PDB file of C-alpha atoms and ligand atoms in Angstrom:
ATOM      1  CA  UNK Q   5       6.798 -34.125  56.902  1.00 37.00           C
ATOM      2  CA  UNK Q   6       5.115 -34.258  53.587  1.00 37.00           C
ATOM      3  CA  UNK Q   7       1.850 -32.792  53.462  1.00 36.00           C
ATOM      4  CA  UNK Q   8      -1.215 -33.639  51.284  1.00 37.00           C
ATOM      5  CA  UNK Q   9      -1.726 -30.688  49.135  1.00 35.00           C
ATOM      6  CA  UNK Q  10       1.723 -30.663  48.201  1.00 34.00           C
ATOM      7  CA  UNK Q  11       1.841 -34.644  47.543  1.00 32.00           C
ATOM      8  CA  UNK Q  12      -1.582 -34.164  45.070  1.00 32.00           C
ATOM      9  CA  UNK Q  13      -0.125 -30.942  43.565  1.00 33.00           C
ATOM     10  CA  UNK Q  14       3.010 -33.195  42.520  1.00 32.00           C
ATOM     11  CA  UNK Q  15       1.046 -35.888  40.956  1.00 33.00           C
ATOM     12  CA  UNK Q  16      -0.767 -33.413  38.612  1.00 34.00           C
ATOM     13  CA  UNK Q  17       2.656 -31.887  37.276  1.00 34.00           C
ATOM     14  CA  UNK Q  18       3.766 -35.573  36.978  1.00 33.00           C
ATOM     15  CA  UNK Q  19       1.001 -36.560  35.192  1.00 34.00           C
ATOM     16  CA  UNK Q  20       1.230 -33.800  32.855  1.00 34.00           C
ATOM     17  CA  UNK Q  21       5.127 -34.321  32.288  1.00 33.00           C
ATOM     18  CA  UNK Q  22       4.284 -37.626  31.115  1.00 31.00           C
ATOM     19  CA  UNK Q  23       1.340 -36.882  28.848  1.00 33.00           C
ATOM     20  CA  UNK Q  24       3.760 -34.115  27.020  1.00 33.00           C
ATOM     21  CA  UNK Q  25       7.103 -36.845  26.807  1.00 32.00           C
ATOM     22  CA  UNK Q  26       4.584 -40.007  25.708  1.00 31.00           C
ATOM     23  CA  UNK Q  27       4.573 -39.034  21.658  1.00 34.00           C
ATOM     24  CA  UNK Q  28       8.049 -40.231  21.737  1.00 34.00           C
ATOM     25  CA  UNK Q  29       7.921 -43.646  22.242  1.00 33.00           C
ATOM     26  CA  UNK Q  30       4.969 -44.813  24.125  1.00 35.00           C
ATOM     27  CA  UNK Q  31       2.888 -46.982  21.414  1.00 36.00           C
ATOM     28  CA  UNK Q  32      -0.846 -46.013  23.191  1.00 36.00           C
ATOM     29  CA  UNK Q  33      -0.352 -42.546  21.876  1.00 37.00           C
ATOM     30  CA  UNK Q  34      -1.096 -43.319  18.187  1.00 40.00           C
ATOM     31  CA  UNK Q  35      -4.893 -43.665  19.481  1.00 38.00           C
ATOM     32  CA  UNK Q  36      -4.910 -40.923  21.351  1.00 38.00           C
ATOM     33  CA  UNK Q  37      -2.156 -37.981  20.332  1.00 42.00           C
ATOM     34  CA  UNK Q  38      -0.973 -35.337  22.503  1.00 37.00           C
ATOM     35  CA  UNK Q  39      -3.038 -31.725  21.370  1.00 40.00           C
ATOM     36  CA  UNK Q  40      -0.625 -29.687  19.272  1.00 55.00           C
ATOM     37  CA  UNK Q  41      -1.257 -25.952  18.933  1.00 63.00           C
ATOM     38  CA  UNK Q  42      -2.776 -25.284  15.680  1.00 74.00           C
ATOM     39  CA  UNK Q  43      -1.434 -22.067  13.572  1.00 83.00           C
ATOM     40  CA  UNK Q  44      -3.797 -19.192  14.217  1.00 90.00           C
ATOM     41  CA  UNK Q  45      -5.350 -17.878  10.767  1.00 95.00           C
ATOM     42  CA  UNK Q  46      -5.221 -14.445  10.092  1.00 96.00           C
ATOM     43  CA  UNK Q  47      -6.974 -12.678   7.360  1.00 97.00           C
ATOM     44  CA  UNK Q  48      -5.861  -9.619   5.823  1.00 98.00           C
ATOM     45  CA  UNK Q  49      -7.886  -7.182   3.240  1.00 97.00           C
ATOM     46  CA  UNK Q  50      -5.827  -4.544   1.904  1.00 97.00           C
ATOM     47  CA  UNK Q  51      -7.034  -1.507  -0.829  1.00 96.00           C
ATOM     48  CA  UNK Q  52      -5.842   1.616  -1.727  1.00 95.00           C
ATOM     49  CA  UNK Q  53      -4.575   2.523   1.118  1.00 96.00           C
ATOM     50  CA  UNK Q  54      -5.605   1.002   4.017  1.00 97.00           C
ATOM     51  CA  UNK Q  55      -5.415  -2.642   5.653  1.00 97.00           C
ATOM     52  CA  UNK Q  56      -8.282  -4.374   7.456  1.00 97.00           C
ATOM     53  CA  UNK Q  57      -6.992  -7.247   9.864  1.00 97.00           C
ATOM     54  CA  UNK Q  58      -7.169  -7.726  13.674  1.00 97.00           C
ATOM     55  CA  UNK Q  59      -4.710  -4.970  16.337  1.00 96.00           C
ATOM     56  CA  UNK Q  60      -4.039  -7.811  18.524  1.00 96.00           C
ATOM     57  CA  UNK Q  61      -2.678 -11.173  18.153  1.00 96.00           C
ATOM     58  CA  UNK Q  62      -1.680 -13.990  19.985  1.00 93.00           C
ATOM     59  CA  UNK Q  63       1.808 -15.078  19.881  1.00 94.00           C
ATOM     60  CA  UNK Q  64       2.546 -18.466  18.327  1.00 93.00           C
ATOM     61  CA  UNK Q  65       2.635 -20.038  14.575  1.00 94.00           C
ATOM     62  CA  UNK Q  66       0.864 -17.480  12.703  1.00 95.00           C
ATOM     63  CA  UNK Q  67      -0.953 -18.159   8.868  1.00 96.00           C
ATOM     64  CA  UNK Q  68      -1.528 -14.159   7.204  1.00 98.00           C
ATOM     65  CA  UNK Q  69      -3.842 -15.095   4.567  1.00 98.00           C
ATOM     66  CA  UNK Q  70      -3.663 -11.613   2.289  1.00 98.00           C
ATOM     67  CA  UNK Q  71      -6.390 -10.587  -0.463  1.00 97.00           C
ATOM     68  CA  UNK Q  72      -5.893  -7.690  -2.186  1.00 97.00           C
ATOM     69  CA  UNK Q  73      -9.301  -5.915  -3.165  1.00 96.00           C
ATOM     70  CA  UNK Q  74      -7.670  -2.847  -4.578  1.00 96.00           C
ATOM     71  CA  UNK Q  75      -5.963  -1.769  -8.049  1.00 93.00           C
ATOM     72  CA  UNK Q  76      -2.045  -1.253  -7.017  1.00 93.00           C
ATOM     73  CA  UNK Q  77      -0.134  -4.134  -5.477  1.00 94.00           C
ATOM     74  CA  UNK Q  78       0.224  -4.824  -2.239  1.00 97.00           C
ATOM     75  CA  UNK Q  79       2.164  -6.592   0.771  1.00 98.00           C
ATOM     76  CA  UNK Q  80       2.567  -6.923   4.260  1.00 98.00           C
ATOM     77  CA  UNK Q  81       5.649  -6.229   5.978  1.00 98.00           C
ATOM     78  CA  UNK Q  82       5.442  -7.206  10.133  1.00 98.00           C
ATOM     79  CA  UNK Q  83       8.446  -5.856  12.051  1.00 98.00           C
ATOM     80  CA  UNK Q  84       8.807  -6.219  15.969  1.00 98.00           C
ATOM     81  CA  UNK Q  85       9.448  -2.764  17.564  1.00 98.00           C
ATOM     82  CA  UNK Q  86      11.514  -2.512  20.777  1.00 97.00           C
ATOM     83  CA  UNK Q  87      10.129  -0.966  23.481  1.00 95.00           C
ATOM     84  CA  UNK Q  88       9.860   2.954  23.629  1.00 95.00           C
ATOM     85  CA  UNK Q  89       9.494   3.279  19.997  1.00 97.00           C
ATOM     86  CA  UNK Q  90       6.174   4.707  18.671  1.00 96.00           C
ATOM     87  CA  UNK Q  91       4.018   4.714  15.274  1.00 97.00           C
ATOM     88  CA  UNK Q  92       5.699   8.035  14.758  1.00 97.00           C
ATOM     89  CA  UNK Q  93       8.907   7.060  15.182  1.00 97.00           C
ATOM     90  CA  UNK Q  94       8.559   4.143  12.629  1.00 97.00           C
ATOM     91  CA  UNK Q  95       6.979   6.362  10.399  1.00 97.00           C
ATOM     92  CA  UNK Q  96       9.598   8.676  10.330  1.00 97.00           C
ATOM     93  CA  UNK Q  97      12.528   5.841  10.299  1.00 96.00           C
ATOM     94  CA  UNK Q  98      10.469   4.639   7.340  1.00 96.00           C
ATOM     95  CA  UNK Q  99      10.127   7.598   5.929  1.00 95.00           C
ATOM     96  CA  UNK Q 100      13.720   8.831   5.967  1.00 93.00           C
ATOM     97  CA  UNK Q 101      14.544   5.725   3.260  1.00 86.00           C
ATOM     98  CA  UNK Q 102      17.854   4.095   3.659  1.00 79.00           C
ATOM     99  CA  UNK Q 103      17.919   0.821   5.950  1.00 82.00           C
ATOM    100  CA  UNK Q 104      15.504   0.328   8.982  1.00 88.00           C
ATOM    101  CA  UNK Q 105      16.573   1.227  12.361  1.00 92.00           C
ATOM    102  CA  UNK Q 106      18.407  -1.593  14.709  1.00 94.00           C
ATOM    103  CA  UNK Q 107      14.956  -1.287  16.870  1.00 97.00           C
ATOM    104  CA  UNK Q 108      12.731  -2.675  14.314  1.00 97.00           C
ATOM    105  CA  UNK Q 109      13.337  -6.509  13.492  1.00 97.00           C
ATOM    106  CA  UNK Q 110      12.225  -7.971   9.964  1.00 97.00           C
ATOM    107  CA  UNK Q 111       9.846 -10.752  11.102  1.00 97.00           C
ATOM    108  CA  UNK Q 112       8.424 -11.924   7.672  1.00 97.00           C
ATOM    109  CA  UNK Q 113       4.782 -11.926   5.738  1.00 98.00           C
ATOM    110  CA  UNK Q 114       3.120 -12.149   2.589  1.00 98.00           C
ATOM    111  CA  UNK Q 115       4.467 -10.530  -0.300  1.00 98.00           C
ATOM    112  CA  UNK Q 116       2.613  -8.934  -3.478  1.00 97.00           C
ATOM    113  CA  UNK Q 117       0.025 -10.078  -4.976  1.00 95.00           C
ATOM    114  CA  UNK Q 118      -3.484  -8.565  -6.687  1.00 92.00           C
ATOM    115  CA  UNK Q 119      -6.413  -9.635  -7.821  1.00 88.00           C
ATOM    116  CA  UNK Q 120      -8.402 -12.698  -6.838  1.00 87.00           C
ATOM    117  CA  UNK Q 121      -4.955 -14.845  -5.510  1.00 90.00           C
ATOM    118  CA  UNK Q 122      -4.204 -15.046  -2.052  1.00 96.00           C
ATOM    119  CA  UNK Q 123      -0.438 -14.600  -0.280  1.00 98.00           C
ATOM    120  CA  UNK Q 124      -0.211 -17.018   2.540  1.00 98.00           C
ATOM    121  CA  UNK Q 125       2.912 -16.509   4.996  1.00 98.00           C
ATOM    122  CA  UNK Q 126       3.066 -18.691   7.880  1.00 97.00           C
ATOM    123  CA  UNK Q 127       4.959 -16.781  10.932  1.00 96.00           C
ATOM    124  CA  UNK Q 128       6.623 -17.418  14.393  1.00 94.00           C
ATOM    125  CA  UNK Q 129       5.293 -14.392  15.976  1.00 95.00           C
ATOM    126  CA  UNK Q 130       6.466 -13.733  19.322  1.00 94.00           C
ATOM    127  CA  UNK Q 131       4.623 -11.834  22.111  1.00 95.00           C
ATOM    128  CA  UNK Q 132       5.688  -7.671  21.723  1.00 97.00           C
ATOM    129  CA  UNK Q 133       4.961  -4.572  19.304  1.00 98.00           C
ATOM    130  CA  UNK Q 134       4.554  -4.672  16.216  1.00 98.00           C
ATOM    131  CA  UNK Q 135       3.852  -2.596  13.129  1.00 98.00           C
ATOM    132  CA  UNK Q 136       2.447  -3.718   9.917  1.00 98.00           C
ATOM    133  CA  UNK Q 137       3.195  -1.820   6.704  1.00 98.00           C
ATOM    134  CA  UNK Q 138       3.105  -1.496   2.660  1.00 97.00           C
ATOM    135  CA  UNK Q 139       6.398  -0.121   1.104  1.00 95.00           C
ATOM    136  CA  UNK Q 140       5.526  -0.112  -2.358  1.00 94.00           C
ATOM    137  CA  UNK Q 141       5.304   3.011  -4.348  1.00 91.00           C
ATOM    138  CA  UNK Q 142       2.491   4.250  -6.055  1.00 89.00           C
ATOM    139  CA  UNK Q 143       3.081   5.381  -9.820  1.00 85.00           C
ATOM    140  CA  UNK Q 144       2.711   8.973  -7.957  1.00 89.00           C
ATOM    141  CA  UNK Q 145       6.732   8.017  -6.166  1.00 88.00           C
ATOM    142  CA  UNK Q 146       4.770   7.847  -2.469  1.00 93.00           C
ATOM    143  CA  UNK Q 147       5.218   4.298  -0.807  1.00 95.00           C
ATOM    144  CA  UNK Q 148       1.833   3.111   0.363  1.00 97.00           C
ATOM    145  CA  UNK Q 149       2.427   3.526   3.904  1.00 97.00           C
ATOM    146  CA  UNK Q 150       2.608   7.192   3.532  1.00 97.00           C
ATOM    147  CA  UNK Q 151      -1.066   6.933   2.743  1.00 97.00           C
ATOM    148  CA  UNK Q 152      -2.567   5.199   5.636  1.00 97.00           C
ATOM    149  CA  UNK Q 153      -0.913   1.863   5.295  1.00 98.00           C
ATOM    150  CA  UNK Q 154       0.489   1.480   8.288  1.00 98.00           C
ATOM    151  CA  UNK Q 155      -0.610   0.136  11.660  1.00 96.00           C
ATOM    152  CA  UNK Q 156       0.249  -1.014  15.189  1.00 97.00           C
ATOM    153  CA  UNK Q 157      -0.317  -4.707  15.799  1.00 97.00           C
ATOM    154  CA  UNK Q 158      -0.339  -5.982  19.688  1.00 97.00           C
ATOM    155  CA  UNK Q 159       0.953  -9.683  20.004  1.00 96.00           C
ATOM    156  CA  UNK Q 160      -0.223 -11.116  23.566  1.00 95.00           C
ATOM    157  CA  UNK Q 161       1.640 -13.782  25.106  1.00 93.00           C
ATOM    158  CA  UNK Q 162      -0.702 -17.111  24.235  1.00 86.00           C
ATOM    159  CA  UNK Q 163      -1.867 -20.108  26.994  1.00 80.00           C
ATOM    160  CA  UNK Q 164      -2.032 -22.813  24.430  1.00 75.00           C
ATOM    161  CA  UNK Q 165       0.347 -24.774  23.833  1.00 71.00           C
ATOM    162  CA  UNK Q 166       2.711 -23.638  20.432  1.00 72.00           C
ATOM    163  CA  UNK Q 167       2.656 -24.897  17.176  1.00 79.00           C
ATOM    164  CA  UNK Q 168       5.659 -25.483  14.956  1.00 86.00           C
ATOM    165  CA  UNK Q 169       5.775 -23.968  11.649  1.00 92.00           C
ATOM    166  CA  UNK Q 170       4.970 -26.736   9.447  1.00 92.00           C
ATOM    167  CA  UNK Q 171       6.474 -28.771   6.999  1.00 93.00           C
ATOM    168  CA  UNK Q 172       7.321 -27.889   3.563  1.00 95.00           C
ATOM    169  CA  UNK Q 173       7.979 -30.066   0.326  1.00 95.00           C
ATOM    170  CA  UNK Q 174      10.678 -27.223  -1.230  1.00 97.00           C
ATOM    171  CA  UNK Q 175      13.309 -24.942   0.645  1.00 98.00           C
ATOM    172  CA  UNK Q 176      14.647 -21.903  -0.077  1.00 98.00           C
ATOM    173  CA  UNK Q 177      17.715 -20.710   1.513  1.00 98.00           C
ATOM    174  CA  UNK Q 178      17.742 -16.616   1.435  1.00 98.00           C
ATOM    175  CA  UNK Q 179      21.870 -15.381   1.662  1.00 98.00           C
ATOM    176  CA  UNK Q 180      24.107 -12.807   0.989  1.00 97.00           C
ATOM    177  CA  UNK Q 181      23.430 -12.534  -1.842  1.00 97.00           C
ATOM    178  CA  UNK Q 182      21.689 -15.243  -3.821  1.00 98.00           C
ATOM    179  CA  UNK Q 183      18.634 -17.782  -3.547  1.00 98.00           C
ATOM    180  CA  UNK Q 184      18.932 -21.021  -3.722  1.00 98.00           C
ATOM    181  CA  UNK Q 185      16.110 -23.958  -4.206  1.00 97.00           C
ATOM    182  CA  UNK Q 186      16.311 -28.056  -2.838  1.00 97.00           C
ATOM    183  CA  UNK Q 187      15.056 -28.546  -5.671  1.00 93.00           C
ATOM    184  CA  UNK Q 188      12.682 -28.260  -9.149  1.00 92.00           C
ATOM    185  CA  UNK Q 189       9.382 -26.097  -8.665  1.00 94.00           C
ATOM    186  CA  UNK Q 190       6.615 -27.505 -10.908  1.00 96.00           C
ATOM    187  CA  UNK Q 191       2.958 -26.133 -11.186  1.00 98.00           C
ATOM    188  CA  UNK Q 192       0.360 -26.932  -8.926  1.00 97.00           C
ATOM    189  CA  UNK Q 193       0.630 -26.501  -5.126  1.00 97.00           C
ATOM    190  CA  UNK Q 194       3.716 -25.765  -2.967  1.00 97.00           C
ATOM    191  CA  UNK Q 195       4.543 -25.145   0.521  1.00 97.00           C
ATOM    192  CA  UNK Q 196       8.125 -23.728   0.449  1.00 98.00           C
ATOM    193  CA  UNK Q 197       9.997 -22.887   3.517  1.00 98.00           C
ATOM    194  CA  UNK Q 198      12.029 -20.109   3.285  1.00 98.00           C
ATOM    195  CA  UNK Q 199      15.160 -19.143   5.798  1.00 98.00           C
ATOM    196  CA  UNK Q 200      17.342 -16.402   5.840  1.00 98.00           C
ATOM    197  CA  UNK Q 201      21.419 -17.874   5.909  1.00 98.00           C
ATOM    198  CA  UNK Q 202      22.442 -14.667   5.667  1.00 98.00           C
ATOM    199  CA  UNK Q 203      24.047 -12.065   7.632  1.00 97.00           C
ATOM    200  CA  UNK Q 204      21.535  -9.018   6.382  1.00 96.00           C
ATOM    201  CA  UNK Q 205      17.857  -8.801   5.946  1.00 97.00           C
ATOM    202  CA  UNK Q 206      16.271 -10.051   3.066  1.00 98.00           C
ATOM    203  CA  UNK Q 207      12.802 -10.719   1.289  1.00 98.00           C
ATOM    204  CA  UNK Q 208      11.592 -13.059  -1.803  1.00 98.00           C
ATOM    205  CA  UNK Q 209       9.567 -11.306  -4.660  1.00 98.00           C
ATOM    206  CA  UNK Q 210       7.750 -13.584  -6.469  1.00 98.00           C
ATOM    207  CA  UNK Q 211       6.756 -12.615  -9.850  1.00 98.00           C
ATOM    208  CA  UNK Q 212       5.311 -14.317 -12.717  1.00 98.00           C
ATOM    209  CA  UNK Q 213       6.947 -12.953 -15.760  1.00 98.00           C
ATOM    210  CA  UNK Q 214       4.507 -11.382 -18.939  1.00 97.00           C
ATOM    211  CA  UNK Q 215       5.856 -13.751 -21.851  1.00 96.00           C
ATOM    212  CA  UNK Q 216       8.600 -12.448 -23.331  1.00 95.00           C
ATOM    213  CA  UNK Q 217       9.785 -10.607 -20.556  1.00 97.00           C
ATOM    214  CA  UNK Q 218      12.775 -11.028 -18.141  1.00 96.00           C
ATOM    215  CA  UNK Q 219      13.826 -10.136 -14.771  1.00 95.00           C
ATOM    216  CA  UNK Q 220      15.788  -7.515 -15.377  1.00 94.00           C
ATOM    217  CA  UNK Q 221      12.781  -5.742 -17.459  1.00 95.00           C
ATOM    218  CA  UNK Q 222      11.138  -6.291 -14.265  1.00 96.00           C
ATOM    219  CA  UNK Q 223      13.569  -4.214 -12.123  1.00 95.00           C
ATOM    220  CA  UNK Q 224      13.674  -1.363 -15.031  1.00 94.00           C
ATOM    221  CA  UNK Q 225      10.071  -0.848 -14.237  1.00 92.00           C
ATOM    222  CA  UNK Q 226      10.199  -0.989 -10.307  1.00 89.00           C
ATOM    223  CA  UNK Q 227      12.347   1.859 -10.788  1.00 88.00           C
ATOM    224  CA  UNK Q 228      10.764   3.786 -13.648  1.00 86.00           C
ATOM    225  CA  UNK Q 229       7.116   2.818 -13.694  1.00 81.00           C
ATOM    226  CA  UNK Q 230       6.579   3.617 -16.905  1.00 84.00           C
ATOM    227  CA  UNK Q 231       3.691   1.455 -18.980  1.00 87.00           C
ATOM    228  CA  UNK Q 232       2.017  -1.905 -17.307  1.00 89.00           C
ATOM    229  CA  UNK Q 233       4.303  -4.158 -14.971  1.00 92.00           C
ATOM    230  CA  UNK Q 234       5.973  -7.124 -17.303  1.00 96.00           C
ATOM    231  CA  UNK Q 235       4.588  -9.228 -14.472  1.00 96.00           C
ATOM    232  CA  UNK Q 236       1.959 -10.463 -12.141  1.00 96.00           C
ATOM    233  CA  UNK Q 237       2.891 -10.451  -8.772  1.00 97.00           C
ATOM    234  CA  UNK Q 238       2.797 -14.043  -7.035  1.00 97.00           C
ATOM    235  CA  UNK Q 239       3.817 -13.231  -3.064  1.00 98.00           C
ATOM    236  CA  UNK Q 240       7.069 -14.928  -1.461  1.00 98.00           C
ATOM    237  CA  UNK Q 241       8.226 -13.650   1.603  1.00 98.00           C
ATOM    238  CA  UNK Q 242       8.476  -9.618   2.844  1.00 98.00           C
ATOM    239  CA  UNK Q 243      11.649  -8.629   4.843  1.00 98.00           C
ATOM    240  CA  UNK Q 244      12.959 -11.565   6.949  1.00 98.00           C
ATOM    241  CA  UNK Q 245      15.780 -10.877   9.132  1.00 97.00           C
ATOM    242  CA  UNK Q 246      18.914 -13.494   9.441  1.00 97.00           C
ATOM    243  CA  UNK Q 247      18.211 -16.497  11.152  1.00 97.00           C
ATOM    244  CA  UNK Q 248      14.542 -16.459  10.299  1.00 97.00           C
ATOM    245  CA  UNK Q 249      12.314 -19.248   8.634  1.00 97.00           C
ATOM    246  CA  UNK Q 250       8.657 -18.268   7.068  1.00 98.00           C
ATOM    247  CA  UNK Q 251       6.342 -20.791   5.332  1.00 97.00           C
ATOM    248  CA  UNK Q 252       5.052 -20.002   1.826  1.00 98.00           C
ATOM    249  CA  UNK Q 253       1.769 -21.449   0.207  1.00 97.00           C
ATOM    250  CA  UNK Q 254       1.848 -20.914  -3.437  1.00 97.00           C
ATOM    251  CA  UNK Q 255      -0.285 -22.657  -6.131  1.00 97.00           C
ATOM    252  CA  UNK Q 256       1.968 -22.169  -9.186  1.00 97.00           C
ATOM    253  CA  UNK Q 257       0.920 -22.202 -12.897  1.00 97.00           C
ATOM    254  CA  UNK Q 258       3.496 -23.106 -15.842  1.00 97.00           C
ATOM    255  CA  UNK Q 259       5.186 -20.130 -16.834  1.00 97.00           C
ATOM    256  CA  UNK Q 260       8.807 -18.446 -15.872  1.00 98.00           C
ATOM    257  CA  UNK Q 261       8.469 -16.778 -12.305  1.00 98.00           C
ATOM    258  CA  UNK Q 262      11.045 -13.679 -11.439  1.00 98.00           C
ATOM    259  CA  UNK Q 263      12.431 -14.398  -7.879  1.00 98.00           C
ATOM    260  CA  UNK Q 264      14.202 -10.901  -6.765  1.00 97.00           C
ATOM    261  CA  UNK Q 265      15.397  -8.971  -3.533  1.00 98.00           C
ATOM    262  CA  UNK Q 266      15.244  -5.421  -3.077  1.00 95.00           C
ATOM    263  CA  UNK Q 267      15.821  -4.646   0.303  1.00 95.00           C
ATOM    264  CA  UNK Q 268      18.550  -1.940   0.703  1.00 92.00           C
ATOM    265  CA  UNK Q 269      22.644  -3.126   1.605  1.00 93.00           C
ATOM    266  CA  UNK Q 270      23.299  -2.543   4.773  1.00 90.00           C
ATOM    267  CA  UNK Q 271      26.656  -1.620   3.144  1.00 91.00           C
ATOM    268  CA  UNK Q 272      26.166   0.312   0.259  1.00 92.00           C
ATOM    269  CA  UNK Q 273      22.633   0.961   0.347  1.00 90.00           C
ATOM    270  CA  UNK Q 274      21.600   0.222  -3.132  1.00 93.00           C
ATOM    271  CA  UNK Q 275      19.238  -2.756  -3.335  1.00 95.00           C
ATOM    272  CA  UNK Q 276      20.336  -6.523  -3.450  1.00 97.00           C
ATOM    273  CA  UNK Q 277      19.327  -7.237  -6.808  1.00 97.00           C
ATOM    274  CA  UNK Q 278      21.878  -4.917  -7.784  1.00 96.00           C
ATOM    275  CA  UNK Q 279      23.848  -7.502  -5.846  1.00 97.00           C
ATOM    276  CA  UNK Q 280      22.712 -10.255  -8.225  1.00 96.00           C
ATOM    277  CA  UNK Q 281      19.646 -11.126  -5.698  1.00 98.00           C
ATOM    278  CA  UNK Q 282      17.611 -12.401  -8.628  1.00 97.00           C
ATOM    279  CA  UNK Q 283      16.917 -15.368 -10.607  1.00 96.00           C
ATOM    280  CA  UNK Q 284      14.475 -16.123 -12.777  1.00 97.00           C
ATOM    281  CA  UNK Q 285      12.482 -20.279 -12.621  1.00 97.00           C
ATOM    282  CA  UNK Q 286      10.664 -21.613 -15.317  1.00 97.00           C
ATOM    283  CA  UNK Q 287       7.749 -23.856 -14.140  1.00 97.00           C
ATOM    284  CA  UNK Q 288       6.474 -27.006 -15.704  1.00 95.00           C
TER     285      UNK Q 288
HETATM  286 CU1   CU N 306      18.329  -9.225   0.054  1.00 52.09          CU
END
């Protein structure tokens, strides 16, 4: 015997099941389409040495819009932390150089940039811990996270329903160890979606190039710091660990852009672009 609350209880899901399947075929549904979750926007401020954004999150398709109001360049790196692992510990992990612990996953987020330009990363960002950080050095040799920039960010599981990451009109496939493009970059507006083929962590430096200047006088300076940067930095992608996709906006002007990975070999430990992870695109 079948009774009523449980006959009324099995409409509902019914009625939902078929609301979520109708976008498929059922032609009604161009009138009236099924909500999708839309990417929550998240705005970052970062200065010398701090960075002002929300501690808690919820999970889903995630836009970091980062400004830069200070004087040094700066990025956002988001890794998951596994449970039992504390600020401390990722400060000292951090600290110790070399590659990052097996408990803290390269999730992806804006990369460099100064000045008035934004960096816009869009993010699958699961539910869990999570720790937000600037590893770029200061001319003093101290990476910025040493300074204050670093911080815990809670992701709570979400109720609405998830949004893909969207669409892009270029790819970029990140491997071991190269870059490679679907196609031409020309100036003016691009959404780029960037995945990692590869078996290691890896991250996209986008750089505008002084004229006159190359890639490789780019990486001299990263490593000396000697005299202004031959570039301006443009974002791309921070750390992104294999198997991971992360949508770029970028509003490109003509000029030849550096496009470089320094995360440390897993192997080896010296960074990829020692590896050859670096090419350089001239925009039109
Ligand atoms: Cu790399």
């Amino acid at each position: 015997m079948r009774s009523r609350p449980r006959w009324t209880r099995w409409r509902a899901s019914t009625s939902t099941l078929i609301f979520a399947l109708a976008p498929l075929g059922a032609p009604t549904m161009r009138r009236a389409p099924v909500p999708v979750g839309v990417p929550q926007v998240v705005h970052v401020t970062a200065r010398e040495f701090a960075f002002e954004m929300p501690d808690t999150l919820r999970a889903g398709v995630t836009t970091f819009r980062l400004r830069n109001v200070g004087q040094q360049p700066h990025h956002v790196m988001v890794y998951a932390v596994d449970r039992g692992h504390s600020l401390r510990d990722v400060y000292d992990a951090l600290a110790a150089g070399g590659a990052h612990p097996g408990w803290m996953h390269a999730i992806g987020g804006p990369n460099a940039i100064i000045g008035p330009r934004e960096s816009v990363a869009t993010i699958d960002l699961p539910a869990g811990a999570y720790v937000v950080f600037c590893h770029i050095p200061s001319p003093d040799g101290r990476l910025h996270f040493t300074k204050g920039m670093l911080k815990s960010l809670v992701v709570i599981p979400a109720a609405t329903p998830p949004a893909d990451l969207p669409a892009g009109d270029v790819a970029v496939q990140l491997s071991d160890y190269a870059f490679t493009l679907s196609g031409p970059l020309k100036a003016g507006s691009h959404r780029i979606v960037i995945t990692n083929r590869g078996s290691q962590t890896h991250e996209l430096i986008l750089s505008r190039l002084a004229p006159g200047k190359t890639t490789r006088d780019f990486v001299h300076w990263i490593e000396a710091q000697d005299g202004p940067p031959p570039v301006t930095p443009w974002g791309g992608v921070t750390d992104l660990g294999p198997g991971r996709s992360v949508v770029v906006d970028v509003r490109l002007e003509p000029g030849t852009y550096s496009v470089l990975c320094r995360v440390r070999d897993a192997g080896d430990g010296r960074p990829h672009d020692r590896h050859g992870m670096m090419m350089e695109v001239v925009v039109r």
